[in-house]
PDB file of C-alpha atoms in Angstrom:
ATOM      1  CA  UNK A   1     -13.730  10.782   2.054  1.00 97.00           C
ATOM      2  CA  UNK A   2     -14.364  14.358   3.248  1.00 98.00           C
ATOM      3  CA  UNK A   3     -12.339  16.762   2.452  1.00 98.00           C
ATOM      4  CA  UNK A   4     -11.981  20.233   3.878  1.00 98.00           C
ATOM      5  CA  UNK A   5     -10.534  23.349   3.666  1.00 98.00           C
ATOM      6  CA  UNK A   6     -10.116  25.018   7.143  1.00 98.00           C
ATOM      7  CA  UNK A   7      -8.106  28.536   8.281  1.00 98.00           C
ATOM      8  CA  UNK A   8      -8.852  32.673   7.902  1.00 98.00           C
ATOM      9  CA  UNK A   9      -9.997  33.690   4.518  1.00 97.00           C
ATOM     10  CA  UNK A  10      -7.384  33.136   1.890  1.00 96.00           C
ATOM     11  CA  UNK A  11      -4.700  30.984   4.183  1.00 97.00           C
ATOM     12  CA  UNK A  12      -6.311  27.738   4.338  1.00 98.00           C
ATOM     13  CA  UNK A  13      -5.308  24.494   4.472  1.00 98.00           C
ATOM     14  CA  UNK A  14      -6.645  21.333   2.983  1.00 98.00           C
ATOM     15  CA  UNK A  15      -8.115  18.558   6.111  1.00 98.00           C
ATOM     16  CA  UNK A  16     -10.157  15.733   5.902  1.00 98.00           C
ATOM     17  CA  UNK A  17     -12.349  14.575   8.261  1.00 98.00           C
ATOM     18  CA  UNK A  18     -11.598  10.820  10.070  1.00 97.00           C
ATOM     19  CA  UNK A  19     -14.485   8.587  11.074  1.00 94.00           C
ATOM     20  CA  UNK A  20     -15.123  10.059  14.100  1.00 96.00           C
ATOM     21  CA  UNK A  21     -15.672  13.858  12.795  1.00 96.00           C
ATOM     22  CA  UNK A  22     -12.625  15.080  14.236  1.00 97.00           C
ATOM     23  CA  UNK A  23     -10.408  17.210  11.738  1.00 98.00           C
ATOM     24  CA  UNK A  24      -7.521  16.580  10.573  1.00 98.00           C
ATOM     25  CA  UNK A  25      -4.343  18.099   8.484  1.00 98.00           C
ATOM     26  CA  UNK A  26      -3.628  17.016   4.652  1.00 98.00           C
ATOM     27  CA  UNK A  27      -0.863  19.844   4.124  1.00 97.00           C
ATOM     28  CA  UNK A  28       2.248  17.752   4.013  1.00 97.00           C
ATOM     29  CA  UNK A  29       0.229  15.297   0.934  1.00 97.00           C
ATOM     30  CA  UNK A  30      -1.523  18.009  -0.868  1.00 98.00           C
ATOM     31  CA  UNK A  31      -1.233  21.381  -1.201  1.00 97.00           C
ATOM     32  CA  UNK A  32      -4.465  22.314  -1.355  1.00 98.00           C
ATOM     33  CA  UNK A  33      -8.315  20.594  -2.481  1.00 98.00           C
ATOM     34  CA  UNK A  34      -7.641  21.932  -5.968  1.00 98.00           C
ATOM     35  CA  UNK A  35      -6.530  21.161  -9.454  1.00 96.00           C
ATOM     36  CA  UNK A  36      -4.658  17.596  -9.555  1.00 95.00           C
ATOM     37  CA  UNK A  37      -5.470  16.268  -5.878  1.00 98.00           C
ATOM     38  CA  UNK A  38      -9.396  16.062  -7.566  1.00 98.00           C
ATOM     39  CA  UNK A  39      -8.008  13.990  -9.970  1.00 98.00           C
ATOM     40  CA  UNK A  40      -8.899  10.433  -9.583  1.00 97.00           C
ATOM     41  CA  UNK A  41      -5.667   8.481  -8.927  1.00 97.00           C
ATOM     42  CA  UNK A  42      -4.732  11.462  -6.417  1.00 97.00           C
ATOM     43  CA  UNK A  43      -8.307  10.965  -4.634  1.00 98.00           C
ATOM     44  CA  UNK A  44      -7.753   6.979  -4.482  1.00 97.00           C
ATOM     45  CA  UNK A  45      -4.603   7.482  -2.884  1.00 97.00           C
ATOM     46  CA  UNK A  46      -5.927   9.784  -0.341  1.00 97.00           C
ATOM     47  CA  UNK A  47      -8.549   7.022   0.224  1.00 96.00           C
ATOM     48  CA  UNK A  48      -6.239   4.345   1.662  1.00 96.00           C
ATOM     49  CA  UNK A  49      -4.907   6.863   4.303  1.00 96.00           C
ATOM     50  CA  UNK A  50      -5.838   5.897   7.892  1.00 96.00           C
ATOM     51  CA  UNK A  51      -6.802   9.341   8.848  1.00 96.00           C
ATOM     52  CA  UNK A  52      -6.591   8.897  12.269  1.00 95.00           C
ATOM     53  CA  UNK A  53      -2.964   8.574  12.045  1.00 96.00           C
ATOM     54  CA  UNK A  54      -2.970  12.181  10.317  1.00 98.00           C
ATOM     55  CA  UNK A  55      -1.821  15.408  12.230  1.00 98.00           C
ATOM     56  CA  UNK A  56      -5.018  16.253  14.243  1.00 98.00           C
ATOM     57  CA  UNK A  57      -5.994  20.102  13.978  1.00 98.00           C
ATOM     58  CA  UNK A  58      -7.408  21.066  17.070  1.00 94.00           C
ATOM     59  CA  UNK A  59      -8.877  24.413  18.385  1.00 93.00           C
ATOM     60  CA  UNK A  60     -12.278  24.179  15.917  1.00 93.00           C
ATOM     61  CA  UNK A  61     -10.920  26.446  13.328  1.00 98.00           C
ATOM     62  CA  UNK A  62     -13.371  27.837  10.672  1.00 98.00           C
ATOM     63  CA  UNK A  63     -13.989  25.916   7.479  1.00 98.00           C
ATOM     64  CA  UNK A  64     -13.713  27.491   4.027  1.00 98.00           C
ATOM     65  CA  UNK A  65     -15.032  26.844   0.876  1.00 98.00           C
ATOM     66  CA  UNK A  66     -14.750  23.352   0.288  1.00 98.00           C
ATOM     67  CA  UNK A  67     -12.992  23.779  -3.277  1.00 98.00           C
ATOM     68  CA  UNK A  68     -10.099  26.096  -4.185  1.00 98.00           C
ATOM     69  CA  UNK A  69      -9.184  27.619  -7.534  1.00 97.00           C
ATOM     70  CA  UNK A  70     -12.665  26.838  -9.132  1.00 98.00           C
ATOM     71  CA  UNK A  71     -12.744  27.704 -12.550  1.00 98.00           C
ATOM     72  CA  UNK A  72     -15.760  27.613 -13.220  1.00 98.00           C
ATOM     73  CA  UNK A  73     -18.988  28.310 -11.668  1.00 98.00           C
ATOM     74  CA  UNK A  74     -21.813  26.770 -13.190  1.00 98.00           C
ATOM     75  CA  UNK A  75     -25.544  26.720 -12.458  1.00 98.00           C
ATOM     76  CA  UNK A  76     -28.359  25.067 -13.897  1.00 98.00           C
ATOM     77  CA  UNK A  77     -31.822  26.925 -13.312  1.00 95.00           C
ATOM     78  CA  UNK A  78     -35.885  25.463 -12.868  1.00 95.00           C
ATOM     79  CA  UNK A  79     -34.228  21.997 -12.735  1.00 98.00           C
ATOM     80  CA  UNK A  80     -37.152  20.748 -10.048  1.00 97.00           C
ATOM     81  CA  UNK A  81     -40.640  20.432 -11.745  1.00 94.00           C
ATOM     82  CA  UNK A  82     -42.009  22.075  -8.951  1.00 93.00           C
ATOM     83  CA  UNK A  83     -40.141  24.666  -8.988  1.00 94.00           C
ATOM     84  CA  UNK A  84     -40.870  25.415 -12.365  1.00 91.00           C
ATOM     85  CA  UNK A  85     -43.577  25.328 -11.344  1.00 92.00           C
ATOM     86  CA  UNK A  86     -43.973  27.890  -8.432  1.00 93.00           C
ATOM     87  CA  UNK A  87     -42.450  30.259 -11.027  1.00 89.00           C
ATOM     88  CA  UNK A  88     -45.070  29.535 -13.288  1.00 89.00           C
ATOM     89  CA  UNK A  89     -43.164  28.347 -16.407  1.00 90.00           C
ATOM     90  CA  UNK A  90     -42.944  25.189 -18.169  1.00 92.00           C
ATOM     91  CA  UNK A  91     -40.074  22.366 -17.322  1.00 94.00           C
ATOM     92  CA  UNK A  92     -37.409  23.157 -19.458  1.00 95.00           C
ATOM     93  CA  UNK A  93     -36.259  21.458 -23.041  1.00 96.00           C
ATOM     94  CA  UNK A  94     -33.115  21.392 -21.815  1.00 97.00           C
ATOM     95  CA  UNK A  95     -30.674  23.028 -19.081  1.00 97.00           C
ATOM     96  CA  UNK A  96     -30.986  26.368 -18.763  1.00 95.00           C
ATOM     97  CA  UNK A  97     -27.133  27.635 -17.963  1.00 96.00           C
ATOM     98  CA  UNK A  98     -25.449  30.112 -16.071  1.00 95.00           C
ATOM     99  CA  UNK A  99     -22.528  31.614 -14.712  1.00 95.00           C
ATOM    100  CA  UNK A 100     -21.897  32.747 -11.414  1.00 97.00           C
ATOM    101  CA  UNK A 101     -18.760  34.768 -10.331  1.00 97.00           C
ATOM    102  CA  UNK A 102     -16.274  32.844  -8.712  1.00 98.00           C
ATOM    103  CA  UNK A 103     -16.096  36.059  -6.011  1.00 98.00           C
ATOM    104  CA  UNK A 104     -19.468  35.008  -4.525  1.00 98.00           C
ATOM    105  CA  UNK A 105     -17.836  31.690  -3.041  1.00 98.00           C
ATOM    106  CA  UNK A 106     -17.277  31.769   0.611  1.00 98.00           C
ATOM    107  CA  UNK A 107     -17.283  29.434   3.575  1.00 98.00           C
ATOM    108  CA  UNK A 108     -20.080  27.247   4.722  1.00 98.00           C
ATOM    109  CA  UNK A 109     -20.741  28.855   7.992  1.00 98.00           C
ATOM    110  CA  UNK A 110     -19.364  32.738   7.095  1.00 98.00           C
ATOM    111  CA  UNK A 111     -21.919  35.517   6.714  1.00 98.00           C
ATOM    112  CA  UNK A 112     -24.166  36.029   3.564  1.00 98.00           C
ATOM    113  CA  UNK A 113     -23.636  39.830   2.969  1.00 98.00           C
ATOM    114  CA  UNK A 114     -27.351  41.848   1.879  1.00 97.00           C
ATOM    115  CA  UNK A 115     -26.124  44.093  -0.897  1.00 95.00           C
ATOM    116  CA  UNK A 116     -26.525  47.645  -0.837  1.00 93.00           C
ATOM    117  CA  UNK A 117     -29.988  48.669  -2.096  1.00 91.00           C
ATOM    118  CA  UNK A 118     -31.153  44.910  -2.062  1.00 94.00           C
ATOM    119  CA  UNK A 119     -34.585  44.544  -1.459  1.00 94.00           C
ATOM    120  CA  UNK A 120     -35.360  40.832  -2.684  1.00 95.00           C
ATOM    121  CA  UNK A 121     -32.321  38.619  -1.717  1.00 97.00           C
ATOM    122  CA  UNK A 122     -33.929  34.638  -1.789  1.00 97.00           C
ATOM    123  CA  UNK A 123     -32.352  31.564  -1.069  1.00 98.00           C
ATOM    124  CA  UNK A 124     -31.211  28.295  -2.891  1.00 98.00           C
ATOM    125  CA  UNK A 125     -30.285  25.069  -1.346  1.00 98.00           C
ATOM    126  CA  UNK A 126     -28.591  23.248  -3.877  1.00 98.00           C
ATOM    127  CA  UNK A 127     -26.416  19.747  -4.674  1.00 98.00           C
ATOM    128  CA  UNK A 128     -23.395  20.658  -5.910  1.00 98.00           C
ATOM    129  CA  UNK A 129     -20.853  18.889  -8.605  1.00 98.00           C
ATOM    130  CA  UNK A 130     -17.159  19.133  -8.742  1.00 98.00           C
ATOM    131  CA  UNK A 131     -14.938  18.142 -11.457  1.00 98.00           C
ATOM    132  CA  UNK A 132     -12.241  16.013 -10.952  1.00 98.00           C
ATOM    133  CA  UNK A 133     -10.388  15.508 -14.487  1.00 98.00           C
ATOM    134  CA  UNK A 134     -10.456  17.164 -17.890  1.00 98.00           C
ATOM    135  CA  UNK A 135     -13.645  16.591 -19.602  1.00 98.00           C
ATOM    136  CA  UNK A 136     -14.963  16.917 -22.949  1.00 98.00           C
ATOM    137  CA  UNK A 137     -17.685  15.751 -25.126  1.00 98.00           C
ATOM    138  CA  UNK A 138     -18.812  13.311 -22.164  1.00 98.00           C
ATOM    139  CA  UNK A 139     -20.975  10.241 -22.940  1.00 98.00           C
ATOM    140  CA  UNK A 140     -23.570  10.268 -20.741  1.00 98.00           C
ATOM    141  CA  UNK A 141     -22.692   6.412 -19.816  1.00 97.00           C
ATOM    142  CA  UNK A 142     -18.879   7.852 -18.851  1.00 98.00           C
ATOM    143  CA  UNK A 143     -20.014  11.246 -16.693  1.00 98.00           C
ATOM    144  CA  UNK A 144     -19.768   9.770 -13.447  1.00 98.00           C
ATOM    145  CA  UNK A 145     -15.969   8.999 -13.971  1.00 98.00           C
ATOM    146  CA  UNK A 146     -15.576  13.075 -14.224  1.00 98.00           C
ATOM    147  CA  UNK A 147     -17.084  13.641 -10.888  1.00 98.00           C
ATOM    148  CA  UNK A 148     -14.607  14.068  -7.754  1.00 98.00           C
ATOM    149  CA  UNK A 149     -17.356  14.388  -5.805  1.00 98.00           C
ATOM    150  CA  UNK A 150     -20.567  16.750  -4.080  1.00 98.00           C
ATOM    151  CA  UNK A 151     -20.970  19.403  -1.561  1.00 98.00           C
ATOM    152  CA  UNK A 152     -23.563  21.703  -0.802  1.00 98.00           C
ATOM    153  CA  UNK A 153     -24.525  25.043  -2.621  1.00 98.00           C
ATOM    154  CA  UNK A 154     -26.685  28.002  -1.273  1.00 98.00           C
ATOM    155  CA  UNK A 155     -27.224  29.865  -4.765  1.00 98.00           C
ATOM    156  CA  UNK A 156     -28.184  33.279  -2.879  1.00 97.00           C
ATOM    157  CA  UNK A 157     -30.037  35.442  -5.527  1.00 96.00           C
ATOM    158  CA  UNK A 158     -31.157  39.013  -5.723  1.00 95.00           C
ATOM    159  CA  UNK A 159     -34.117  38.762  -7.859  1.00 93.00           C
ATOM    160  CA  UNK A 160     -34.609  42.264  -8.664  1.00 91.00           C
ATOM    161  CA  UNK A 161     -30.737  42.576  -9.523  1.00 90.00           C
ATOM    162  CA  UNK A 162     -31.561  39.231 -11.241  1.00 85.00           C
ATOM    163  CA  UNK A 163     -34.384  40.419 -13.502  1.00 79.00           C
ATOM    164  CA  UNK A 164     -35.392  44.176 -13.098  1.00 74.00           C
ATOM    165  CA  UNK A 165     -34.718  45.329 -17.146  1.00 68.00           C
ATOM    166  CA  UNK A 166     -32.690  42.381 -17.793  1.00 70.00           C
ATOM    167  CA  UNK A 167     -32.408  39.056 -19.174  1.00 69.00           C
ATOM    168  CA  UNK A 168     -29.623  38.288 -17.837  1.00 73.00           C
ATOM    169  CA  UNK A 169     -29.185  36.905 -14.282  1.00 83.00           C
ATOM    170  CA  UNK A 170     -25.548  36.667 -13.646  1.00 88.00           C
ATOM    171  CA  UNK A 171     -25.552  40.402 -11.640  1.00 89.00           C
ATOM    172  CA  UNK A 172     -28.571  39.199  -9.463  1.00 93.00           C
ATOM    173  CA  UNK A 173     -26.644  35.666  -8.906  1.00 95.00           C
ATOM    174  CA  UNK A 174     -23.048  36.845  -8.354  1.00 95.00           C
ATOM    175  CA  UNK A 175     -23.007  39.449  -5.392  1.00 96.00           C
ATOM    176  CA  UNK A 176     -19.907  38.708  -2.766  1.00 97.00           C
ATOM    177  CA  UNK A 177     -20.865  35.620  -0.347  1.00 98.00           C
ATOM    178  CA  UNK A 178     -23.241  34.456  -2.932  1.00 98.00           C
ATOM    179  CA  UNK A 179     -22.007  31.244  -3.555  1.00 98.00           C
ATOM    180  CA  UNK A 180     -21.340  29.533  -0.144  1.00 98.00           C
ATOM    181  CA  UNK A 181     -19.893  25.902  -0.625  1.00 98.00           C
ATOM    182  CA  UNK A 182     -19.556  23.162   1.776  1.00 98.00           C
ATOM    183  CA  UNK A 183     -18.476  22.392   4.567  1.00 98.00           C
ATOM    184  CA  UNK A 184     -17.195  19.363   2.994  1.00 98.00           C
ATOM    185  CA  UNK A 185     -16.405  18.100   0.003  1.00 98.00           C
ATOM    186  CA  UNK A 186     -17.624  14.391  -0.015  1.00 98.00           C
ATOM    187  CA  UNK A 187     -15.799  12.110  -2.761  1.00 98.00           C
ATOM    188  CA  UNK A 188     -17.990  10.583  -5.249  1.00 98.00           C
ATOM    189  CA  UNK A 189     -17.398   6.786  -3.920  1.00 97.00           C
ATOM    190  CA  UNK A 190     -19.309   7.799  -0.931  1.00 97.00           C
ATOM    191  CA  UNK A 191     -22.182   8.895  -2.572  1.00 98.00           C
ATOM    192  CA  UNK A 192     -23.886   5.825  -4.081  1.00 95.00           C
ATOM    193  CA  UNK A 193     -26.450   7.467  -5.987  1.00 98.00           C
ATOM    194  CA  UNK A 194     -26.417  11.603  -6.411  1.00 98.00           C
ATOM    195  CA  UNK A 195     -30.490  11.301  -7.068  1.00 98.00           C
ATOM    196  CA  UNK A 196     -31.128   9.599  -3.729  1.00 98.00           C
ATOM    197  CA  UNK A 197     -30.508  12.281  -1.751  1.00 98.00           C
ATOM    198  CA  UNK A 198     -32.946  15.115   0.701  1.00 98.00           C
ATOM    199  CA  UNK A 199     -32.102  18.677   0.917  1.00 98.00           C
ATOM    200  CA  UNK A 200     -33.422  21.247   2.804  1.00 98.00           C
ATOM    201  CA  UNK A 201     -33.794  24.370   3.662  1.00 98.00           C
ATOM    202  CA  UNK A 202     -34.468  26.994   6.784  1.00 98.00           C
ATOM    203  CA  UNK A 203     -34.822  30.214   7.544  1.00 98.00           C
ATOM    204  CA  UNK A 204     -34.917  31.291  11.492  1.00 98.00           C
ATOM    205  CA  UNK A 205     -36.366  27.711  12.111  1.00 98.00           C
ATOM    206  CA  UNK A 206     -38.699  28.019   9.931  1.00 98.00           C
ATOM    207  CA  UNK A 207     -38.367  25.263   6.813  1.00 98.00           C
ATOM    208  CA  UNK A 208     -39.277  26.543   3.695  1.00 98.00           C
ATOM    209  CA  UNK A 209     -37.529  24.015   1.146  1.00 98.00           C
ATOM    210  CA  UNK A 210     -37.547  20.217   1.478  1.00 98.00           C
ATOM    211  CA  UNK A 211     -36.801  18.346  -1.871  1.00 98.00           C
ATOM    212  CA  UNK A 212     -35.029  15.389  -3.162  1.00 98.00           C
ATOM    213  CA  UNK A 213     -32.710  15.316  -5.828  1.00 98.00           C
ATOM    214  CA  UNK A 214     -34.830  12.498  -7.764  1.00 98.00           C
ATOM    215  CA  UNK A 215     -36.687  15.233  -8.914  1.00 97.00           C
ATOM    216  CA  UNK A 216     -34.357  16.696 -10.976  1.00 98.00           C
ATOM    217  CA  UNK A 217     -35.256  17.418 -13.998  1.00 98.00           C
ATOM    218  CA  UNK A 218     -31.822  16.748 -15.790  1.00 98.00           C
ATOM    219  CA  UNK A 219     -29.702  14.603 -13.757  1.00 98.00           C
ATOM    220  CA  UNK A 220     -26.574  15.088 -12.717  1.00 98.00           C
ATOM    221  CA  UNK A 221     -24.644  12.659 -15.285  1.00 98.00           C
ATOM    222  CA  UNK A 222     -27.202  14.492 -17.837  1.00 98.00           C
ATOM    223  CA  UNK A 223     -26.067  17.904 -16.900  1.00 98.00           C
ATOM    224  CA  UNK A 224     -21.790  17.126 -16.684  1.00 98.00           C
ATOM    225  CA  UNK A 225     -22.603  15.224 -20.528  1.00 98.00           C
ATOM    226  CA  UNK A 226     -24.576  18.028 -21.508  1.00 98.00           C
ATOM    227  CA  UNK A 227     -22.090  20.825 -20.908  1.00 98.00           C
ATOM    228  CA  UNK A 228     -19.462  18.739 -21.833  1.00 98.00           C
ATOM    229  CA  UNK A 229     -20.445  19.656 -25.551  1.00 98.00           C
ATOM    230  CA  UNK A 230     -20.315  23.212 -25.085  1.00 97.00           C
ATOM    231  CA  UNK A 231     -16.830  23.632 -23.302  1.00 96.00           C
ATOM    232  CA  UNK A 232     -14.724  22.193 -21.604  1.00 98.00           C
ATOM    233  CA  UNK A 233     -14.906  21.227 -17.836  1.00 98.00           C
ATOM    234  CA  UNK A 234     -11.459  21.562 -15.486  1.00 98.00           C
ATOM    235  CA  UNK A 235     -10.771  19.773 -11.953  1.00 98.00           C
ATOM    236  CA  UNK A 236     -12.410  22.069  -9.654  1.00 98.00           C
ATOM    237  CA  UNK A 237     -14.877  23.437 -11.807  1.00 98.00           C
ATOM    238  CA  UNK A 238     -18.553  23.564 -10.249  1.00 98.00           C
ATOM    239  CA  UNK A 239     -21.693  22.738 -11.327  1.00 98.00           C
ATOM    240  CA  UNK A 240     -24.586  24.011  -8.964  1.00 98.00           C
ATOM    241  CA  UNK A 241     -27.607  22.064  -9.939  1.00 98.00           C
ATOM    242  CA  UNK A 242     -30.444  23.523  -9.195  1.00 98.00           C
ATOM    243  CA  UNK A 243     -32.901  24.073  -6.064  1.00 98.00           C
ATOM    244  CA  UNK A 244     -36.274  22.698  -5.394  1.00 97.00           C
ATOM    245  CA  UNK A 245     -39.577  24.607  -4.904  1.00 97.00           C
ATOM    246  CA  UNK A 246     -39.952  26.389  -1.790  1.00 97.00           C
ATOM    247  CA  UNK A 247     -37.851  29.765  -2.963  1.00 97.00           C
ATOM    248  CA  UNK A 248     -39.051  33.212  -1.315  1.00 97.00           C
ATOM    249  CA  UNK A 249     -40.089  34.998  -3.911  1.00 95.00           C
ATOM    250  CA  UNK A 250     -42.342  32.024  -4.446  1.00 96.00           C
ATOM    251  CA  UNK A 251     -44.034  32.071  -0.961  1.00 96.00           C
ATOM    252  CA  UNK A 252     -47.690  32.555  -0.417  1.00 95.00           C
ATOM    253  CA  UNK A 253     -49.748  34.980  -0.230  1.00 95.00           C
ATOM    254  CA  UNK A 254     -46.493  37.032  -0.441  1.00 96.00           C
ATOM    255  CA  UNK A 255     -42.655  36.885  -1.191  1.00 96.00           C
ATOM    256  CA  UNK A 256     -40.448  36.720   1.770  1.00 98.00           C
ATOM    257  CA  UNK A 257     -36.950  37.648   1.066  1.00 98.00           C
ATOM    258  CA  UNK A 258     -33.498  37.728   3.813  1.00 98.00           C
ATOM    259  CA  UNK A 259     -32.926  40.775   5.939  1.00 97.00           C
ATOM    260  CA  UNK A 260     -29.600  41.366   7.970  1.00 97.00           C
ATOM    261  CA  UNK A 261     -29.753  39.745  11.589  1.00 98.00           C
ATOM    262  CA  UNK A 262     -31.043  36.683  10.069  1.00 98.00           C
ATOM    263  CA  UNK A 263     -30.083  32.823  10.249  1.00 98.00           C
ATOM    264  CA  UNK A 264     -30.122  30.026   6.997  1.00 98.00           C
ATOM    265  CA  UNK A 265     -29.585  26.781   7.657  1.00 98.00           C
ATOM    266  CA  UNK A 266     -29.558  24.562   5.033  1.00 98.00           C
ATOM    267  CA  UNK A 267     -28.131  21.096   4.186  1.00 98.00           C
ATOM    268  CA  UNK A 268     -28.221  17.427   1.989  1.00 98.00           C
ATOM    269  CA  UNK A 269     -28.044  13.807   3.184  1.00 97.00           C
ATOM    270  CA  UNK A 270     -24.561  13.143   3.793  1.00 98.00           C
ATOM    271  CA  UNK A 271     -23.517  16.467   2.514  1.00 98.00           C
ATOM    272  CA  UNK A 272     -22.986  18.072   5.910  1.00 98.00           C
ATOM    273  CA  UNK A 273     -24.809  21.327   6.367  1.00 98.00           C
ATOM    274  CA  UNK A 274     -24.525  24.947   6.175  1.00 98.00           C
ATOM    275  CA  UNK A 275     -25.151  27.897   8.840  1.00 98.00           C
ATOM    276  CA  UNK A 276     -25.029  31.657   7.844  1.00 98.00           C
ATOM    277  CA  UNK A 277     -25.719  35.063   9.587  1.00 98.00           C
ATOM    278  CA  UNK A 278     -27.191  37.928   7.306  1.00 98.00           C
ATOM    279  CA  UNK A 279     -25.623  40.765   7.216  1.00 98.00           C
ATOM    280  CA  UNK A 280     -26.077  44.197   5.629  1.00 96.00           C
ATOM    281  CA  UNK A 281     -23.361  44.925   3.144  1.00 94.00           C
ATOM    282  CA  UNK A 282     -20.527  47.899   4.564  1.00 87.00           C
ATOM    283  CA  UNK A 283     -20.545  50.140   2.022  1.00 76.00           C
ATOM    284  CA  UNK A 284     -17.339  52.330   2.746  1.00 68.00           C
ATOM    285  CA  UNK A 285     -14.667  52.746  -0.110  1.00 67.00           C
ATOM    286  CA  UNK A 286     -11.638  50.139  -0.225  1.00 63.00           C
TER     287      UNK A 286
END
């Protein structure tokens, strides 16, 4: 199932999408694509709808984020080989973890904001993870029972926020409209196999990253086991994990980094995709 969130900024509604594409209204079931409707038994219920019988929204209203009241926003960094390896570094021991503000998430198709004084915002197409029910210390044999399901994640990054005189990377990682997710949130029964998957990336037509999630590093039943251990995970709680090479600060023979007036596209194989304008940031009081 695909489920959406549609409406202005802070009023939407939850949707799904029937098997034609056309959207339609989940309101009177659920009261949002949040905390207990992720929750298996509400998501199999949900499943035996015929959703072309649902209230049809018409009018092609915008999408929000795909997932409300996240929690947590977790990402996993140099998860691709080769994109440990266009940074130069070796793979990993283990997942390296970080937190992103949940005030970077927007909608899949609203503007990505350039920050005042930014002068290396990059791009990250990523698969990501949503939690559907309480989880803690997670055998990896169990971890795909935790999953509600996928979406995709543009982890927008300000490197020189990220590491000018720091070693911390949350600041360069957590600017407003950072964290686009969406347009859908696709249930994890549709998804046979979360490694099988393609994802790419563009910038004004111009493709930069085209991976495939069997490259991962640590996969995703790896990474929800893994921080399992450290804390626990909530319905709705995200876990971006990680983009393959192809990165603009990694481009040859010279970084290329976003500038307002620009267009990203960016998607994954049955994930739907993404479509933002750049824009510089308004930098009036409020």
């Amino acid at each position: 199932m695909k489920l959406v969130r549609y409406g202005d900024p802070g009023r939407e509604k939850p949707g799904c999408l029937d098997k034609a594409g056309c959207l339609r209204d989940l309101s009177h079931l659920i009261s949002d694509i949040a905390g207990d409707a992720l929750s298996p038994a509400k998501l199999a219920e949900l499943s035996k709808l015929e959703t072309e019988s649902l209230p049809l929204v018409e009018n092609q209203p915008r999408l929000g984020p795909c997932v409300h009241q996240v929690g947590k926003f977790l990402c996993i960094g140099l998860n691709y080989e080769d994109h440990a390896k266009e940074t130069g570094v070796e793979n990993p021991s283990e997942p390296v973890v970080f937190l992103k503000a949940t005030s970077a998430i927007t909608g899949p198709y609203d503007p990505i904001v350039i920050p005042h004084g930014s002068t290396h915002t990059d791009w990250e197409v990523e698969l990501g993870v949503v939690i559907g029910k309480r989880a803690k210390h997670v055998p990896l044999g169990k971890a795909g029972d935790y999953i509600a399901g996928y979406c995709v994640i543009n982890d927008v990054s300000e490197r020189h926020f990220q590491k000018h005189n720091t070693s911390q990377w949350a600041k360069g990682k957590s600017c407003d409209t950072f964290g686009p997710i969406g347009p859908w949130l696709v249930t994890s029964d549709e998804i046979a196999d979360p490694q099988q998957l393609s994802l790419w990336l563009e910038v004004d037509g111009k493709r930069y990253q085209d991976g495939h999630t069997s490259k991962m590093i640590f996969d995703v039943k790896h990474l929800v086991s893994y921080l399992s251990r450290f804390f626990t995970l909530y319905p709705g709680d995200i876990i971006s994990t990680g983009t393959p090479a192809g990165v603009g600060y990694a481009q040859k023979p010279e970084a290329i980094y976003l500038k307002p007036g620009q267009t990203v596209r960016l998607g994954i194989t049955g994930l739907g995709e993404q479509k933002h304008k750049t824009t510089a940031e308004d930098i009036l009081p409020r």
